[in-house]
Short mmCIF file of C-alpha atoms in Angstrom, two decimals:
data_model
loop_
_atom_site.label_atom_id
_atom_site.label_comp_id
_atom_site.label_asym_id
_atom_site.label_seq_id
_atom_site.Cartn_x
_atom_site.Cartn_y
_atom_site.Cartn_z
CA MET A 1291 -21.77 -0.34 -17.12
CA ARG A 1292 -19.79 2.66 -15.85
CA ARG A 1293 -16.04 2.38 -16.40
CA VAL A 1294 -13.48 3.52 -13.86
CA ALA A 1295 -10.40 5.50 -14.86
CA VAL A 1296 -7.21 6.14 -12.90
CA THR A 1297 -6.46 9.84 -13.40
CA GLY A 1298 -4.06 10.61 -10.55
CA ILE A 1299 -1.20 8.71 -8.91
CA GLY A 1300 0.28 9.83 -5.60
CA VAL A 1301 3.18 7.79 -4.25
CA LEU A 1302 5.41 8.64 -1.33
CA THR A 1303 8.32 6.26 -0.73
CA ALA A 1304 11.95 6.29 0.34
CA LEU A 1305 12.74 6.68 -3.37
CA GLY A 1306 11.06 10.09 -3.59
CA GLU A 1307 7.89 12.14 -3.30
CA GLY A 1308 5.48 11.84 -6.18
CA ARG A 1309 4.89 9.58 -9.14
CA GLY A 1310 7.76 10.88 -11.27
CA GLU A 1311 10.53 10.50 -8.69
CA THR A 1312 9.47 7.05 -7.54
CA TRP A 1313 8.87 5.67 -11.04
CA LYS A 1314 12.24 6.88 -12.34
CA ALA A 1315 14.04 5.40 -9.34
CA LEU A 1316 12.25 2.08 -9.79
CA LEU A 1317 13.23 1.87 -13.45
CA ASP A 1318 16.79 2.91 -12.61
CA GLY A 1319 17.04 0.01 -10.16
CA ARG A 1320 17.67 2.14 -7.07
CA SER A 1321 16.77 1.11 -3.53
CA GLY A 1322 15.73 3.29 -0.59
CA ILE A 1323 16.70 0.69 2.01
CA GLY A 1324 19.48 1.49 4.48
CA PRO A 1325 20.42 1.49 8.19
CA ILE A 1326 17.66 2.89 10.40
CA GLN A 1327 18.34 6.51 11.33
CA GLY A 1328 15.11 7.64 13.00
CA TYR A 1329 15.70 5.84 16.32
CA ASP A 1330 18.04 3.37 18.00
CA PRO A 1331 17.20 -0.07 16.53
CA SER A 1332 19.76 -2.01 18.57
CA SER A 1333 17.05 -3.99 20.38
CA LEU A 1334 15.73 -5.31 17.05
CA THR A 1335 16.97 -8.22 14.99
CA THR A 1336 16.39 -6.27 11.79
CA ARG A 1337 18.04 -2.85 11.81
CA VAL A 1338 17.51 -1.74 8.20
CA ALA A 1339 14.45 -0.13 6.64
CA ALA A 1340 13.33 2.22 3.87
CA GLU A 1341 12.78 5.51 5.71
CA LEU A 1342 11.60 8.87 4.37
CA ALA A 1343 14.70 10.97 4.96
CA ASP A 1344 13.37 14.47 4.27
CA PHE A 1345 9.60 14.17 4.65
CA GLU A 1346 8.08 17.48 5.72
CA PRO A 1347 4.32 17.18 6.38
CA THR A 1348 3.82 20.97 6.42
CA ARG A 1349 4.17 20.83 2.63
CA TYR A 1350 0.82 19.08 2.56
CA ALA A 1351 -1.17 20.42 5.52
CA PRO A 1352 -1.11 23.44 7.87
CA ARG A 1353 0.54 23.08 11.26
CA LYS A 1354 -2.77 23.56 13.05
CA SER A 1355 -4.25 20.48 11.35
CA LEU A 1356 -1.11 18.44 11.93
CA ARG A 1357 -1.51 18.84 15.71
CA MET A 1358 -4.26 16.21 15.49
CA THR A 1359 -2.27 13.69 13.45
CA THR A 1360 0.22 10.89 13.81
CA ARG A 1361 2.97 10.25 11.27
CA ASN A 1362 0.70 7.56 9.85
CA ASP A 1363 -2.00 10.14 9.12
CA GLN A 1364 0.56 12.53 7.67
CA LEU A 1365 1.67 9.91 5.14
CA ALA A 1366 -1.96 9.49 4.06
CA ILE A 1367 -2.45 13.25 3.76
CA ALA A 1368 0.68 13.55 1.61
CA GLY A 1369 -0.11 10.59 -0.65
CA ALA A 1370 -3.65 11.78 -1.31
CA ALA A 1371 -2.48 15.35 -1.95
CA LEU A 1372 0.08 14.10 -4.47
CA ALA A 1373 -2.60 12.06 -6.25
CA VAL A 1374 -5.05 14.97 -6.43
CA GLU A 1375 -2.29 17.27 -7.69
CA ASP A 1376 -1.25 14.71 -10.29
CA ALA A 1377 -4.86 14.44 -11.47
CA GLY A 1378 -5.16 18.23 -11.76
CA LEU A 1379 -8.40 17.84 -9.88
CA ASP A 1380 -10.53 20.50 -8.24
CA VAL A 1381 -13.94 19.07 -7.33
CA ALA A 1382 -15.81 22.34 -7.83
CA GLU A 1383 -14.07 23.29 -11.08
CA ALA A 1384 -14.61 19.80 -12.48
CA GLY A 1385 -18.31 20.08 -11.76
CA TYR A 1386 -18.44 17.16 -9.35
CA ASP A 1387 -21.03 17.04 -6.57
CA PRO A 1388 -18.99 16.86 -3.31
CA GLU A 1389 -21.54 14.41 -1.92
CA ARG A 1390 -20.70 12.04 -4.77
CA ALA A 1391 -16.96 12.28 -4.11
CA GLY A 1392 -15.74 9.36 -1.98
CA VAL A 1393 -12.72 8.55 0.18
CA PHE A 1394 -11.55 5.00 0.87
CA VAL A 1395 -8.34 4.27 2.74
CA GLY A 1396 -6.43 1.28 4.06
CA GLY A 1397 -4.09 1.60 7.01
CA ASN A 1398 -2.41 -0.15 9.92
CA LYS A 1399 -2.65 2.59 12.53
CA GLU A 1400 -2.79 1.21 16.07
CA ILE A 1401 -1.73 3.91 18.53
CA SER A 1402 -1.44 7.64 19.10
CA ASN A 1403 1.98 9.25 18.81
CA PRO A 1404 4.28 6.90 20.80
CA GLU A 1405 6.00 9.76 22.63
CA HIS A 1406 2.62 10.99 23.87
CA LEU A 1407 1.75 7.45 25.00
CA LEU A 1408 5.04 7.10 26.88
CA ASN A 1409 4.82 10.53 28.52
CA GLY A 1410 1.29 9.91 29.71
CA SER A 1411 1.90 6.35 30.85
CA LEU A 1412 4.67 7.45 33.18
CA ALA A 1413 1.96 9.10 35.30
CA GLY A 1414 0.74 5.63 36.22
CA ARG A 1415 4.13 4.29 37.30
CA ARG A 1416 4.89 3.81 40.97
CA GLU A 1417 8.28 4.54 42.47
CA ASP A 1418 9.02 0.80 42.47
CA GLY A 1419 8.34 0.73 38.70
CA ARG A 1420 5.02 -1.15 38.81
CA ALA A 1421 1.92 0.06 36.96
CA ASP A 1422 -0.83 1.64 39.07
CA LEU A 1423 -4.10 2.21 37.21
CA ARG A 1424 -5.65 4.13 40.10
CA GLN A 1425 -2.72 6.54 40.08
CA LEU A 1426 -2.97 6.83 36.30
CA GLY A 1427 -6.65 7.72 36.59
CA GLU A 1428 -5.88 10.47 39.08
CA ARG A 1429 -3.18 12.05 36.95
CA ALA A 1430 -4.21 11.22 33.36
CA SER A 1431 -6.07 14.46 32.61
CA SER A 1432 -2.92 16.51 33.09
CA ALA A 1433 -0.35 13.90 32.04
CA PHE A 1434 -1.60 13.08 28.55
CA TYR A 1435 -1.35 15.31 25.49
CA PRO A 1436 -4.69 17.18 25.15
CA LEU A 1437 -5.37 15.72 21.71
CA TYR A 1438 -4.06 12.26 22.57
CA PHE A 1439 -7.30 10.38 21.92
CA VAL A 1440 -8.22 12.44 18.85
CA GLU A 1441 -4.87 11.82 17.18
CA GLY A 1442 -5.16 8.11 17.97
CA LEU A 1443 -8.42 7.50 16.10
CA GLN A 1444 -7.71 4.72 13.60
CA SER A 1445 -9.79 6.15 10.79
CA ALA A 1446 -8.77 9.80 11.37
CA SER A 1447 -7.32 9.90 7.85
CA LEU A 1448 -10.84 9.84 6.42
CA PHE A 1449 -11.56 13.15 8.11
CA HIS A 1450 -8.26 14.72 7.13
CA LEU A 1451 -8.59 13.76 3.44
CA SER A 1452 -12.23 14.75 3.24
CA HIS A 1453 -11.52 18.09 4.91
CA ALA A 1454 -8.53 18.83 2.69
CA HIS A 1455 -10.20 18.08 -0.65
CA GLY A 1456 -13.89 18.69 -0.04
CA PHE A 1457 -14.96 15.07 -0.61
CA LYS A 1458 -18.21 14.53 1.29
CA GLY A 1459 -19.53 11.28 -0.13
CA ALA A 1460 -19.18 7.56 0.61
CA ASN A 1461 -16.18 6.60 2.72
CA SER A 1462 -14.63 3.63 4.52
CA TYR A 1463 -11.47 2.76 6.42
CA TYR A 1464 -9.93 -0.71 6.13
CA HIS A 1465 -7.46 -1.92 8.72
CA GLY A 1466 -4.93 -4.57 7.83
CA THR A 1467 -1.67 -5.22 6.05
CA ALA A 1468 -1.03 -5.38 2.28
CA ASP A 1469 -4.65 -6.29 1.59
CA ALA A 1470 -6.00 -3.09 3.17
CA GLY A 1471 -4.95 -0.66 0.44
CA VAL A 1472 -6.12 -2.97 -2.36
CA THR A 1473 -9.48 -3.39 -0.63
CA ALA A 1474 -9.82 0.40 -0.33
CA LEU A 1475 -9.13 0.78 -4.05
CA ALA A 1476 -11.62 -1.96 -4.84
CA ARG A 1477 -14.29 -0.25 -2.75
CA GLY A 1478 -13.62 2.99 -4.62
CA PHE A 1479 -13.75 1.18 -7.96
CA ARG A 1480 -17.11 -0.40 -7.17
CA SER A 1481 -18.50 2.82 -5.71
CA ILE A 1482 -18.01 4.48 -9.09
CA ARG A 1483 -19.00 1.49 -11.20
CA ARG A 1484 -22.28 1.07 -9.32
CA GLY A 1485 -23.17 4.76 -9.49
CA GLU A 1486 -22.64 5.66 -5.83
CA SER A 1487 -19.73 8.04 -6.58
CA ASP A 1488 -18.34 9.93 -9.56
CA VAL A 1489 -14.84 10.56 -8.23
CA VAL A 1490 -12.84 8.88 -5.48
CA ILE A 1491 -9.56 9.15 -3.59
CA ALA A 1492 -8.41 5.68 -2.53
CA GLY A 1493 -5.22 4.01 -1.37
CA GLY A 1494 -3.10 2.79 1.51
CA PHE A 1495 -0.39 4.04 3.86
CA ASP A 1496 1.79 2.93 6.76
CA ASP A 1497 4.66 4.16 8.90
CA ALA A 1498 6.08 0.64 8.77
CA ALA A 1499 9.68 1.76 9.41
CA SER A 1500 8.64 3.12 12.83
CA TRP A 1501 9.78 1.43 16.02
CA TRP A 1502 6.23 0.32 16.86
CA VAL A 1503 5.62 -1.55 13.59
CA MET A 1504 9.20 -2.78 13.32
CA SER A 1505 9.11 -4.29 16.81
CA LYS A 1506 5.84 -6.06 16.06
CA MET A 1507 6.95 -7.52 12.73
CA ASP A 1508 10.40 -8.29 14.12
CA GLY A 1509 8.75 -10.41 16.79
CA LEU A 1510 6.68 -12.30 14.21
CA GLY A 1511 9.84 -13.45 12.46
CA VAL A 1512 8.90 -12.25 8.97
CA LEU A 1513 11.82 -9.82 8.58
CA THR A 1514 15.30 -10.59 7.32
CA PRO A 1515 18.01 -10.91 9.97
CA ARG A 1516 20.61 -9.72 7.45
CA ASN A 1517 21.45 -6.09 8.14
CA GLU A 1518 23.23 -5.44 4.89
CA ALA A 1519 22.67 -3.95 1.46
CA GLY A 1520 20.68 -6.20 -0.81
CA ALA A 1521 19.21 -8.28 2.02
CA PHE A 1522 15.68 -8.13 0.54
CA ARG A 1523 15.67 -10.93 -2.08
CA PRO A 1524 12.20 -12.06 -3.23
CA TYR A 1525 12.02 -15.48 -4.94
CA ASP A 1526 15.80 -15.88 -4.65
CA VAL A 1527 17.36 -19.03 -3.19
CA GLU A 1528 18.95 -16.88 -0.47
CA ARG A 1529 15.82 -14.98 0.58
CA SER A 1530 15.41 -14.57 4.33
CA GLY A 1531 12.49 -12.20 4.91
CA SER A 1532 11.23 -8.67 4.34
CA VAL A 1533 12.59 -5.20 5.01
CA LEU A 1534 9.94 -2.66 5.99
CA GLY A 1535 9.45 0.79 4.48
CA GLU A 1536 7.22 3.76 5.20
CA GLY A 1537 5.09 5.62 2.70
CA SER A 1538 1.77 5.76 0.93
CA ALA A 1539 0.13 5.15 -2.42
CA PHE A 1540 -3.14 6.78 -3.49
CA LEU A 1541 -5.05 6.90 -6.75
CA VAL A 1542 -7.68 9.30 -8.00
CA LEU A 1543 -10.45 7.32 -9.67
CA GLU A 1544 -13.11 8.89 -11.89
CA GLU A 1545 -16.00 7.75 -14.02
CA ARG A 1546 -14.26 7.48 -17.37
CA GLU A 1547 -16.51 9.71 -19.47
CA SER A 1548 -16.48 12.44 -16.84
CA ALA A 1549 -12.70 12.26 -16.73
CA ARG A 1550 -12.47 12.57 -20.51
CA ARG A 1551 -14.82 15.53 -20.56
CA ARG A 1552 -12.59 17.47 -18.19
CA GLY A 1553 -9.53 16.53 -20.24
CA ALA A 1554 -7.89 14.36 -17.57
CA HIS A 1555 -5.03 12.06 -18.44
CA VAL A 1556 -6.12 8.44 -17.98
CA TYR A 1557 -3.28 6.19 -16.82
CA ALA A 1558 -5.30 2.99 -16.74
CA GLU A 1559 -8.73 1.57 -16.02
CA ILE A 1560 -9.69 -0.69 -13.14
CA GLY A 1561 -11.80 -3.59 -14.28
CA GLY A 1562 -12.04 -6.23 -11.57
CA PHE A 1563 -11.32 -7.25 -7.99
CA GLY A 1564 -11.07 -10.56 -6.22
CA ALA A 1565 -10.68 -11.45 -2.55
CA THR A 1566 -10.47 -14.70 -0.62
CA GLN A 1567 -9.45 -15.83 2.85
CA ASP A 1568 -6.59 -18.23 3.48
CA PRO A 1569 -7.59 -20.46 6.42
CA ASP A 1570 -4.13 -20.29 8.02
CA LEU A 1571 -2.72 -17.39 10.09
CA VAL A 1572 0.69 -15.99 9.01
CA THR A 1573 1.57 -19.25 7.19
CA PRO A 1574 -0.25 -19.37 3.81
CA HIS A 1575 -1.82 -22.46 2.25
CA PRO A 1576 1.04 -24.51 0.74
CA ASP A 1577 -0.32 -24.70 -2.81
CA GLY A 1578 -1.42 -21.04 -3.01
CA GLU A 1579 -4.98 -21.97 -3.95
CA PRO A 1580 -6.69 -19.10 -2.03
CA LEU A 1581 -4.55 -16.49 -3.83
CA ALA A 1582 -5.12 -18.19 -7.18
CA ALA A 1583 -8.86 -18.03 -6.53
CA ALA A 1584 -8.67 -14.29 -5.76
CA VAL A 1585 -6.76 -13.59 -8.99
CA GLY A 1586 -9.24 -15.72 -10.95
CA ARG A 1587 -12.20 -13.78 -9.54
CA ALA A 1588 -10.60 -10.45 -10.40
CA LEU A 1589 -9.93 -11.55 -13.99
CA ARG A 1590 -13.49 -12.85 -14.43
CA GLU A 1591 -15.01 -9.58 -13.21
CA ALA A 1592 -12.72 -7.65 -15.56
CA GLY A 1593 -13.52 -9.95 -18.47
CA VAL A 1594 -9.81 -10.55 -19.07
CA ASP A 1595 -8.31 -13.89 -20.05
CA ALA A 1596 -5.27 -14.99 -18.05
CA GLY A 1597 -3.29 -15.29 -21.29
CA ASP A 1598 -3.82 -11.60 -22.01
CA VAL A 1599 -2.22 -10.40 -18.76
CA ASP A 1600 1.18 -8.83 -19.44
CA TYR A 1601 2.35 -8.07 -15.90
CA VAL A 1602 1.69 -9.01 -12.28
CA ALA A 1603 2.89 -6.69 -9.50
CA THR A 1604 3.49 -9.39 -6.92
CA HIS A 1605 3.54 -9.41 -3.14
CA GLY A 1606 7.11 -10.72 -3.05
CA CYS A 1607 7.71 -10.56 0.71
CA ALA A 1608 10.86 -12.75 0.51
CA THR A 1609 9.79 -15.26 3.15
CA GLN A 1610 10.39 -18.90 2.25
CA LEU A 1611 6.76 -19.99 2.34
CA GLY A 1612 5.25 -16.70 1.21
CA ASP A 1613 7.16 -16.50 -2.06
CA ARG A 1614 6.80 -20.20 -2.79
CA THR A 1615 3.03 -20.21 -2.32
CA GLU A 1616 2.64 -17.01 -4.33
CA ALA A 1617 4.61 -18.46 -7.24
CA ARG A 1618 2.48 -21.61 -7.11
CA ALA A 1619 -0.69 -19.54 -7.08
CA LEU A 1620 0.40 -17.52 -10.12
CA THR A 1621 1.38 -20.59 -12.13
CA ARG A 1622 -2.02 -22.13 -11.30
CA VAL A 1623 -3.64 -19.12 -12.94
CA PHE A 1624 -1.23 -18.28 -15.77
CA GLY A 1625 0.37 -21.67 -16.40
CA HIS A 1626 3.87 -22.93 -15.69
CA GLY A 1627 6.27 -21.36 -18.17
CA SER A 1628 3.88 -18.47 -18.73
CA ALA A 1629 4.92 -15.45 -20.79
CA THR A 1630 3.26 -13.19 -18.20
CA ALA A 1631 5.91 -10.98 -16.60
CA ALA A 1632 5.96 -10.66 -12.83
CA GLY A 1633 7.98 -8.87 -10.20
CA SER A 1634 8.10 -7.14 -6.83
CA VAL A 1635 9.16 -3.53 -6.12
CA LYS A 1636 9.53 -4.14 -2.38
CA PRO A 1637 13.35 -4.44 -2.44
CA ALA A 1638 13.39 -0.88 -3.78
CA THR A 1639 10.71 0.75 -1.61
CA GLY A 1640 10.64 -1.57 1.36
CA HIS A 1641 7.50 -3.43 2.39
CA LEU A 1642 4.92 -0.68 3.01
CA VAL A 1643 2.67 -3.15 4.89
CA ALA A 1644 -0.83 -1.56 4.70
CA GLY A 1645 0.34 0.55 1.75
CA ALA A 1646 2.04 -2.32 -0.11
CA GLY A 1647 -0.93 -3.52 -2.14
CA ALA A 1648 -1.95 0.00 -3.10
CA LEU A 1649 1.63 0.66 -4.21
CA ASN A 1650 1.42 -2.41 -6.43
CA ALA A 1651 -1.73 -0.97 -8.03
CA ALA A 1652 0.07 2.34 -8.62
CA VAL A 1653 3.00 0.45 -10.17
CA CYS A 1654 0.59 -1.36 -12.50
CA ALA A 1655 -0.94 1.94 -13.60
CA MET A 1656 2.50 3.42 -14.21
CA ALA A 1657 3.60 0.32 -16.12
CA VAL A 1658 0.56 0.55 -18.38
CA ASP A 1659 1.11 4.25 -18.98
CA GLY A 1660 4.91 4.09 -19.28
CA SER A 1661 5.21 0.84 -21.27
CA ALA A 1662 7.93 -0.36 -18.92
CA LEU A 1663 8.39 -2.91 -16.13
CA PRO A 1664 10.57 -2.28 -13.05
CA PRO A 1665 13.06 -4.96 -11.98
CA THR A 1666 12.91 -7.14 -8.89
CA LEU A 1667 16.10 -6.19 -7.05
CA GLY A 1668 17.98 -8.98 -5.30
CA LEU A 1669 16.61 -11.72 -7.55
CA ASP A 1670 19.95 -13.14 -8.69
CA ARG A 1671 19.35 -16.88 -8.43
CA LEU A 1672 15.73 -17.92 -8.79
CA ASP A 1673 14.56 -20.57 -6.35
CA PRO A 1674 13.44 -23.52 -8.51
CA GLN A 1675 10.33 -23.76 -6.32
CA CYS A 1676 9.39 -20.23 -7.46
CA ALA A 1677 9.90 -20.94 -11.17
CA GLY A 1678 7.19 -20.74 -13.79
CA MET A 1679 6.64 -17.01 -14.33
CA ASP A 1680 8.65 -14.57 -16.47
CA TRP A 1681 10.33 -12.86 -13.52
CA VAL A 1682 11.60 -9.33 -14.25
CA SER A 1683 15.07 -9.18 -12.70
CA GLY A 1684 18.37 -7.45 -13.31
CA GLN A 1685 17.08 -4.32 -14.99
CA ALA A 1686 13.88 -2.69 -16.19
CA ARG A 1687 12.46 -3.68 -19.53
CA GLU A 1688 10.35 -1.93 -22.12
CA ALA A 1689 7.08 -3.70 -22.81
CA ARG A 1690 3.63 -3.21 -24.21
CA VAL A 1691 1.40 -3.52 -21.16
CA ARG A 1692 -2.31 -4.05 -21.78
CA HIS A 1693 -3.56 -5.86 -18.69
CA THR A 1694 -2.03 -6.12 -15.24
CA VAL A 1695 -2.81 -7.62 -11.84
CA ALA A 1696 -1.84 -6.03 -8.51
CA ILE A 1697 -1.51 -8.44 -5.58
CA GLY A 1698 -1.94 -7.72 -1.86
CA ARG A 1699 -1.64 -10.51 0.72
CA GLY A 1700 -2.67 -9.91 4.31
CA LEU A 1701 -0.77 -11.24 7.29
CA GLU A 1702 -4.02 -12.65 8.66
CA GLY A 1703 -4.74 -14.65 5.49
CA GLN A 1704 -6.47 -12.11 3.26
CA GLN A 1705 -5.74 -12.58 -0.45
CA THR A 1706 -6.60 -9.70 -2.81
CA ALA A 1707 -6.09 -8.97 -6.50
CA LEU A 1708 -6.97 -5.94 -8.64
CA VAL A 1709 -6.98 -5.82 -12.45
CA LEU A 1710 -5.80 -2.61 -14.16
CA SER A 1711 -5.82 -2.31 -17.95
CA ALA A 1712 -4.80 0.07 -20.69
CA PRO A 1713 -7.45 2.78 -21.29
CA THR A 1714 -8.56 1.61 -24.72
CA GLU A 1715 -11.54 -0.26 -26.09
CA GLN A 1716 -9.20 -2.94 -27.37
CA ALA A 1717 -7.61 -3.54 -23.97
CA GLN A 1718 -11.00 -3.52 -22.27
CA ARG A 1719 -12.18 -6.40 -24.51
CA GLY A 1720 -8.85 -8.23 -24.14
CA ASN A 1721 -8.39 -8.51 -27.90
#
């Protein structure tokens, strides 16, 4: 069976642009969360986020192309470009057939640029302030930005990534929250394993610190009301909800032997994926059984015993029920009092929503390659109901990392898990 290697890691977070900056900041225990600067958040309960302070999309795409994009798309373009650069990949030079080069992305894009929506919508407003669809229809052609509907296409990132890198093969867009990016990576993994593709760009992205996403999540009550440093506290007794962050995480995946022939550095191998559906919306099953089943499926496909897993990059959203059910799910799989290390990077990067699961996969690959585990910031007093795993808190630790699991939990009940292992025969067998 064809094996799937991770040869490029592209991460864009409030901690920095690129694998090196983000990984160093994670190990140093830094956080990119702070007061929102991009707009006035006074109408929101939560007024902190992890924003990209100096992001300049023209570093990754020409201005002409960017006219058809939203900030969401621009984050995808940047993350994929960073991954391809990190992999040292040129499809033609590597000898890959462009029609066997795939693109799989997970996002949460819902609208065109908000300013274009607002400007156009004003054309349908009467003098008394009420909406008038007939009036909007009469004026829309001149009121809306010419590329309004093109920029608003949900799966536009597929075009932009394919166009930028010459990938013309299999492709899919997955819409959702933290599950979306993991599902995109899983689709890329299976596309290579089953012989459909030889090389793939896959990952997730979200402008989750934007007013649109913040207002939606704020209304759902899953964000912390504490507008202070250190408010994001997964698994801690004082946890009160998430803090959102914007960014992206993409991986370059290649058939392992092809990657070795071109001299690529292999960070890790992907070996298995599992997905289940929690029957409840927003509020997960109290014993975590659906997530435990997803992790179990991923381990079985990878041929890895639970006892051989060294690290789990957890969802860690810092809601009362979310963290408790995740901890229960993990102890169902790995055993209460397990030596398997676990932790969440969200208090450092913010919750990237549709990019969160893909970021966890990137963290797993970096942990395998760097023999180190980043700390879970804000975990000062472990909630006894979240006990049972070897939680990485306080500071980073050095560790031999053979097998890892990346978790992504969707707001609508999706439970996903991806297994990434060290690129050796020994790790592949789990011995």
